Amino acid sequence: PGPKAPRLAGRLSSNVRPHNSTHVALIKSMKSSRLALLLPLALGLAACTTPPLIPDDYPGPTARLEDTGFLQERFLGVFFAAVRVDDQPIANMIGASRSASAGLGRGIAFRPVARKIPAKAMKVSLIATHYVGMPIEELFKLGQGTFLSVEGVVAFEPAKDRDYFVTGELKKEQSCVWVADYYTREPVTEKLCK
């Protein structure tokens, strides 16, 4: 058959055979430096994840709670979200949209979030807030009095197999947030207003 083709391999490939102890030390140090660079990234990502409020195999009755949001102006979003249940942080539309909007400049990427919740009495932390893609713009709007928000904790007892959503209104005169029944659109919690 013809001559053998040359072996091509990357620096850390298993095809690379070190010629002496210096090469072995170099390869080991490169592998450990890659690990040192990846470890903080992995830990950072793990810290950003929020465990589910209830596991998939939860045997008890459940309901569904959804965050809502919309674009009020070209680069001004409005979010109504549940951020904690009984003092436990939960995944929410604000955090998901903020992550998805990173690197978009003034752009806003909405990421809807709905989660199963236990159908039992609970305390829910709600937020209604404006959202902009750039922090400097948020400071500017705060100074103008056009960046509005309201938050607080409400008592909530969802019924089994019902759907609910977080809603409200952001106005200079009064801003409010509450939980409403998905089908009747009627409030099922007190309205938090300021």
PDB file of C-alpha atoms in Angstrom:
ATOM      1  CA  PRO A   1       0.000   0.000   0.000  1.00  0.00           C
ATOM      2  CA  GLY A   2       1.525   3.491  -0.219  1.00  0.00           C
ATOM      3  CA  PRO A   3       3.422   5.507   2.374  1.00  0.00           C
ATOM      4  CA  LYS A   4       1.778   6.176   5.716  1.00  0.00           C
ATOM      5  CA  ALA A   5       0.005   9.492   6.123  1.00  0.00           C
ATOM      6  CA  PRO A   6       1.522  11.744   8.809  1.00  0.00           C
ATOM      7  CA  ARG A   7      -0.273  11.788  12.158  1.00  0.00           C
ATOM      8  CA  LEU A   8      -1.879  15.131  12.925  1.00  0.00           C
ATOM      9  CA  ALA A   9      -2.946  15.807  16.475  1.00  0.00           C
ATOM     10  CA  GLY A  10      -3.679  18.718  18.804  1.00  0.00           C
ATOM     11  CA  ARG A  11      -1.444  19.633  21.718  1.00  0.00           C
ATOM     12  CA  LEU A  12      -3.450  17.713  24.303  1.00  0.00           C
ATOM     13  CA  SER A  13      -4.728  14.924  22.101  1.00  0.00           C
ATOM     14  CA  SER A  14      -4.262  11.350  23.196  1.00  0.00           C
ATOM     15  CA  ASN A  15      -2.276  10.877  19.967  1.00  0.00           C
ATOM     16  CA  VAL A  16       0.515  13.117  21.238  1.00  0.00           C
ATOM     17  CA  ARG A  17       3.332  11.131  22.742  1.00  0.00           C
ATOM     18  CA  PRO A  18       5.629  13.194  24.971  1.00  0.00           C
ATOM     19  CA  HIS A  19       9.312  12.778  24.149  1.00  0.00           C
ATOM     20  CA  ASN A  20      10.740  13.568  27.555  1.00  0.00           C
ATOM     21  CA  SER A  21       9.842  14.614  31.089  1.00  0.00           C
ATOM     22  CA  THR A  22       9.638  18.307  30.112  1.00  0.00           C
ATOM     23  CA  HIS A  23       6.873  17.530  27.630  1.00  0.00           C
ATOM     24  CA  VAL A  24       5.014  15.478  30.254  1.00  0.00           C
ATOM     25  CA  ALA A  25       5.163  18.375  32.743  1.00  0.00           C
ATOM     26  CA  LEU A  26       3.983  20.848  30.085  1.00  0.00           C
ATOM     27  CA  ILE A  27       0.977  18.705  29.140  1.00  0.00           C
ATOM     28  CA  LYS A  28       0.005  18.184  32.803  1.00  0.00           C
ATOM     29  CA  SER A  29       0.242  21.911  33.559  1.00  0.00           C
ATOM     30  CA  MET A  30      -1.903  22.772  30.516  1.00  0.00           C
ATOM     31  CA  LYS A  31      -4.568  20.289  31.589  1.00  0.00           C
ATOM     32  CA  SER A  32      -4.635  21.641  35.164  1.00  0.00           C
ATOM     33  CA  SER A  33      -4.769  25.273  33.970  1.00  0.00           C
ATOM     34  CA  ARG A  34      -7.797  24.448  31.802  1.00  0.00           C
ATOM     35  CA  LEU A  35      -9.466  22.936  34.862  1.00  0.00           C
ATOM     36  CA  ALA A  36      -8.597  26.016  36.926  1.00  0.00           C
ATOM     37  CA  LEU A  37     -10.246  28.228  34.305  1.00  0.00           C
ATOM     38  CA  LEU A  38     -13.379  26.089  33.990  1.00  0.00           C
ATOM     39  CA  LEU A  39     -14.001  25.565  37.707  1.00  0.00           C
ATOM     40  CA  PRO A  40     -15.081  29.157  38.530  1.00  0.00           C
ATOM     41  CA  LEU A  41     -17.299  29.165  35.444  1.00  0.00           C
ATOM     42  CA  ALA A  42     -18.994  25.929  36.513  1.00  0.00           C
ATOM     43  CA  LEU A  43     -19.462  27.186  40.077  1.00  0.00           C
ATOM     44  CA  GLY A  44     -20.861  30.484  38.809  1.00  0.00           C
ATOM     45  CA  LEU A  45     -23.375  28.740  36.586  1.00  0.00           C
ATOM     46  CA  ALA A  46     -24.401  26.406  39.407  1.00  0.00           C
ATOM     47  CA  ALA A  47     -25.054  29.410  41.656  1.00  0.00           C
ATOM     48  CA  CYS A  48     -27.352  30.926  39.010  1.00  0.00           C
ATOM     49  CA  THR A  49     -29.635  27.934  38.783  1.00  0.00           C
ATOM     50  CA  THR A  50     -32.716  27.845  40.933  1.00  0.00           C
ATOM     51  CA  PRO A  51     -33.976  24.445  42.041  1.00  0.00           C
ATOM     52  CA  PRO A  52     -37.572  23.678  41.099  1.00  0.00           C
ATOM     53  CA  LEU A  53     -40.139  24.607  43.703  1.00  0.00           C
ATOM     54  CA  ILE A  54     -41.502  21.067  43.637  1.00  0.00           C
ATOM     55  CA  PRO A  55     -39.922  17.959  42.108  1.00  0.00           C
ATOM     56  CA  ASP A  56     -41.426  16.354  38.999  1.00  0.00           C
ATOM     57  CA  ASP A  57     -42.526  13.327  41.028  1.00  0.00           C
ATOM     58  CA  TYR A  58     -44.310  15.410  43.709  1.00  0.00           C
ATOM     59  CA  PRO A  59     -47.374  13.369  44.760  1.00  0.00           C
ATOM     60  CA  GLY A  60     -49.493  16.198  46.168  1.00  0.00           C
ATOM     61  CA  PRO A  61     -51.997  18.491  44.423  1.00  0.00           C
ATOM     62  CA  THR A  62     -50.512  21.257  42.285  1.00  0.00           C
ATOM     63  CA  ALA A  63     -51.492  24.444  40.487  1.00  0.00           C
ATOM     64  CA  ARG A  64     -49.670  26.535  37.869  1.00  0.00           C
ATOM     65  CA  LEU A  65     -48.385  30.104  38.314  1.00  0.00           C
ATOM     66  CA  GLU A  66     -47.138  32.109  35.323  1.00  0.00           C
ATOM     67  CA  ASP A  67     -45.182  35.386  35.157  1.00  0.00           C
ATOM     68  CA  THR A  68     -46.224  37.944  32.527  1.00  0.00           C
ATOM     69  CA  GLY A  69     -44.622  40.822  30.691  1.00  0.00           C
ATOM     70  CA  PHE A  70     -44.859  43.022  27.624  1.00  0.00           C
ATOM     71  CA  LEU A  71     -43.028  45.746  25.743  1.00  0.00           C
ATOM     72  CA  GLN A  72     -44.432  49.140  26.820  1.00  0.00           C
ATOM     73  CA  GLU A  73     -42.168  51.153  24.535  1.00  0.00           C
ATOM     74  CA  ARG A  74     -39.445  50.272  22.035  1.00  0.00           C
ATOM     75  CA  PHE A  75     -36.774  49.578  24.679  1.00  0.00           C
ATOM     76  CA  LEU A  76     -38.900  49.503  27.842  1.00  0.00           C
ATOM     77  CA  GLY A  77     -40.309  46.237  29.130  1.00  0.00           C
ATOM     78  CA  VAL A  78     -42.766  45.582  31.941  1.00  0.00           C
ATOM     79  CA  PHE A  79     -42.557  42.455  34.098  1.00  0.00           C
ATOM     80  CA  PHE A  80     -44.969  41.006  36.656  1.00  0.00           C
ATOM     81  CA  ALA A  81     -43.278  38.111  38.433  1.00  0.00           C
ATOM     82  CA  ALA A  82     -43.320  35.816  41.440  1.00  0.00           C
ATOM     83  CA  VAL A  83     -39.764  35.617  42.774  1.00  0.00           C
ATOM     84  CA  ARG A  84     -40.104  33.658  46.044  1.00  0.00           C
ATOM     85  CA  VAL A  85     -42.527  31.181  47.579  1.00  0.00           C
ATOM     86  CA  ASP A  86     -42.369  30.767  51.353  1.00  0.00           C
ATOM     87  CA  ASP A  87     -38.935  32.481  51.325  1.00  0.00           C
ATOM     88  CA  GLN A  88     -37.555  30.037  48.717  1.00  0.00           C
ATOM     89  CA  PRO A  89     -36.216  31.715  45.541  1.00  0.00           C
ATOM     90  CA  ILE A  90     -37.900  30.478  42.370  1.00  0.00           C
ATOM     91  CA  ALA A  91     -37.122  30.766  38.669  1.00  0.00           C
ATOM     92  CA  ASN A  92     -38.840  33.845  37.257  1.00  0.00           C
ATOM     93  CA  MET A  93     -39.308  35.840  34.081  1.00  0.00           C
ATOM     94  CA  ILE A  94     -37.138  38.734  35.247  1.00  0.00           C
ATOM     95  CA  GLY A  95     -34.034  36.591  35.760  1.00  0.00           C
ATOM     96  CA  ALA A  96     -34.637  34.473  32.652  1.00  0.00           C
ATOM     97  CA  SER A  97     -35.160  37.541  30.447  1.00  0.00           C
ATOM     98  CA  ARG A  98     -32.166  39.352  31.939  1.00  0.00           C
ATOM     99  CA  SER A  99     -29.939  36.362  31.105  1.00  0.00           C
ATOM    100  CA  ALA A 100     -31.379  36.084  27.594  1.00  0.00           C
ATOM    101  CA  SER A 101     -30.956  39.853  27.003  1.00  0.00           C
ATOM    102  CA  ALA A 102     -27.257  39.918  27.961  1.00  0.00           C
ATOM    103  CA  GLY A 103     -25.225  41.166  25.027  1.00  0.00           C
ATOM    104  CA  LEU A 104     -28.216  42.627  23.160  1.00  0.00           C
ATOM    105  CA  GLY A 105     -27.435  46.248  24.065  1.00  0.00           C
ATOM    106  CA  ARG A 106     -30.769  48.002  24.558  1.00  0.00           C
ATOM    107  CA  GLY A 107     -32.699  44.970  23.271  1.00  0.00           C
ATOM    108  CA  ILE A 108     -34.952  42.910  25.514  1.00  0.00           C
ATOM    109  CA  ALA A 109     -35.486  39.169  25.045  1.00  0.00           C
ATOM    110  CA  PHE A 110     -38.623  38.105  26.906  1.00  0.00           C
ATOM    111  CA  ARG A 111     -38.484  34.609  28.381  1.00  0.00           C
ATOM    112  CA  PRO A 112     -41.832  33.475  29.790  1.00  0.00           C
ATOM    113  CA  VAL A 113     -41.735  31.432  32.982  1.00  0.00           C
ATOM    114  CA  ALA A 114     -44.530  29.264  34.360  1.00  0.00           C
ATOM    115  CA  ARG A 115     -44.049  26.845  37.200  1.00  0.00           C
ATOM    116  CA  LYS A 116     -45.953  24.191  39.113  1.00  0.00           C
ATOM    117  CA  ILE A 117     -46.657  25.163  42.709  1.00  0.00           C
ATOM    118  CA  PRO A 118     -48.144  23.141  45.566  1.00  0.00           C
ATOM    119  CA  ALA A 119     -51.879  23.683  45.960  1.00  0.00           C
ATOM    120  CA  LYS A 120     -51.679  24.858  49.573  1.00  0.00           C
ATOM    121  CA  ALA A 121     -51.544  28.109  51.530  1.00  0.00           C
ATOM    122  CA  MET A 122     -48.284  30.006  50.943  1.00  0.00           C
ATOM    123  CA  LYS A 123     -46.614  33.407  50.987  1.00  0.00           C
ATOM    124  CA  VAL A 124     -45.528  34.656  47.550  1.00  0.00           C
ATOM    125  CA  SER A 125     -43.134  37.546  46.877  1.00  0.00           C
ATOM    126  CA  LEU A 126     -44.298  39.526  43.841  1.00  0.00           C
ATOM    127  CA  ILE A 127     -42.588  42.207  41.767  1.00  0.00           C
ATOM    128  CA  ALA A 128     -43.933  44.551  39.099  1.00  0.00           C
ATOM    129  CA  THR A 129     -41.124  46.483  37.431  1.00  0.00           C
ATOM    130  CA  HIS A 130     -39.995  48.271  34.328  1.00  0.00           C
ATOM    131  CA  TYR A 131     -37.000  46.704  32.588  1.00  0.00           C
ATOM    132  CA  VAL A 132     -34.418  48.163  30.227  1.00  0.00           C
ATOM    133  CA  GLY A 133     -31.523  46.425  28.545  1.00  0.00           C
ATOM    134  CA  MET A 134     -28.807  48.807  29.765  1.00  0.00           C
ATOM    135  CA  PRO A 135     -28.202  49.676  33.446  1.00  0.00           C
ATOM    136  CA  ILE A 136     -27.236  53.274  32.612  1.00  0.00           C
ATOM    137  CA  GLU A 137     -30.637  53.743  30.985  1.00  0.00           C
ATOM    138  CA  GLU A 138     -32.310  52.430  34.154  1.00  0.00           C
ATOM    139  CA  LEU A 139     -30.471  55.080  36.200  1.00  0.00           C
ATOM    140  CA  PHE A 140     -31.533  57.770  33.733  1.00  0.00           C
ATOM    141  CA  LYS A 141     -35.196  56.684  33.888  1.00  0.00           C
ATOM    142  CA  LEU A 142     -35.065  56.479  37.708  1.00  0.00           C
ATOM    143  CA  GLY A 143     -33.850  60.086  37.750  1.00  0.00           C
ATOM    144  CA  GLN A 144     -36.739  61.108  35.492  1.00  0.00           C
ATOM    145  CA  GLY A 145     -39.254  59.191  37.594  1.00  0.00           C
ATOM    146  CA  THR A 146     -40.250  57.007  34.619  1.00  0.00           C
ATOM    147  CA  PHE A 147     -38.786  53.703  35.908  1.00  0.00           C
ATOM    148  CA  LEU A 148     -41.469  52.297  38.168  1.00  0.00           C
ATOM    149  CA  SER A 149     -41.644  49.228  40.392  1.00  0.00           C
ATOM    150  CA  VAL A 150     -43.555  47.771  43.313  1.00  0.00           C
ATOM    151  CA  GLU A 151     -42.961  44.623  45.329  1.00  0.00           C
ATOM    152  CA  GLY A 152     -44.220  42.818  48.373  1.00  0.00           C
ATOM    153  CA  VAL A 153     -45.506  39.568  49.830  1.00  0.00           C
ATOM    154  CA  VAL A 154     -49.065  38.251  49.506  1.00  0.00           C
ATOM    155  CA  ALA A 155     -50.911  35.324  51.045  1.00  0.00           C
ATOM    156  CA  PHE A 156     -52.023  32.895  48.332  1.00  0.00           C
ATOM    157  CA  GLU A 157     -53.872  29.587  48.446  1.00  0.00           C
ATOM    158  CA  PRO A 158     -54.125  28.123  44.950  1.00  0.00           C
ATOM    159  CA  ALA A 159     -56.787  25.550  44.148  1.00  0.00           C
ATOM    160  CA  LYS A 160     -55.819  22.133  42.803  1.00  0.00           C
ATOM    161  CA  ASP A 161     -55.307  21.997  39.012  1.00  0.00           C
ATOM    162  CA  ARG A 162     -56.012  25.739  38.523  1.00  0.00           C
ATOM    163  CA  ASP A 163     -53.895  28.169  36.515  1.00  0.00           C
ATOM    164  CA  TYR A 164     -52.901  31.615  37.778  1.00  0.00           C
ATOM    165  CA  PHE A 165     -50.787  34.507  36.543  1.00  0.00           C
ATOM    166  CA  VAL A 166     -48.993  37.493  38.053  1.00  0.00           C
ATOM    167  CA  THR A 167     -50.298  40.789  36.717  1.00  0.00           C
ATOM    168  CA  GLY A 168     -50.657  44.432  37.658  1.00  0.00           C
ATOM    169  CA  GLU A 169     -50.125  47.955  36.412  1.00  0.00           C
ATOM    170  CA  LEU A 170     -47.272  50.438  36.480  1.00  0.00           C
ATOM    171  CA  LYS A 171     -48.432  54.071  36.523  1.00  0.00           C
ATOM    172  CA  LYS A 172     -46.958  57.224  38.046  1.00  0.00           C
ATOM    173  CA  GLU A 173     -50.180  57.730  40.007  1.00  0.00           C
ATOM    174  CA  GLN A 174     -50.186  54.199  41.456  1.00  0.00           C
ATOM    175  CA  SER A 175     -48.395  50.930  40.679  1.00  0.00           C
ATOM    176  CA  CYS A 176     -49.813  47.550  41.754  1.00  0.00           C
ATOM    177  CA  VAL A 177     -49.099  43.828  41.449  1.00  0.00           C
ATOM    178  CA  TRP A 178     -51.275  40.784  42.274  1.00  0.00           C
ATOM    179  CA  VAL A 179     -52.084  37.193  41.310  1.00  0.00           C
ATOM    180  CA  ALA A 180     -55.175  36.562  39.155  1.00  0.00           C
ATOM    181  CA  ASP A 181     -57.078  33.475  38.027  1.00  0.00           C
ATOM    182  CA  TYR A 182     -56.029  32.582  34.480  1.00  0.00           C
ATOM    183  CA  TYR A 183     -59.579  31.968  33.220  1.00  0.00           C
ATOM    184  CA  THR A 184     -61.720  34.481  35.113  1.00  0.00           C
ATOM    185  CA  ARG A 185     -59.032  37.217  35.221  1.00  0.00           C
ATOM    186  CA  GLU A 186     -60.242  38.029  38.748  1.00  0.00           C
ATOM    187  CA  PRO A 187     -57.672  38.831  41.480  1.00  0.00           C
ATOM    188  CA  VAL A 188     -57.101  35.949  43.922  1.00  0.00           C
ATOM    189  CA  THR A 189     -54.691  37.816  46.212  1.00  0.00           C
ATOM    190  CA  GLU A 190     -54.625  41.302  47.660  1.00  0.00           C
ATOM    191  CA  LYS A 191     -53.294  44.014  45.356  1.00  0.00           C
ATOM    192  CA  LEU A 192     -49.901  45.355  46.477  1.00  0.00           C
ATOM    193  CA  CYS A 193     -49.863  49.046  45.568  1.00  0.00           C
ATOM    194  CA  LYS A 194     -47.665  52.093  46.065  1.00  0.00           C
TER     195      LYS A 194
END
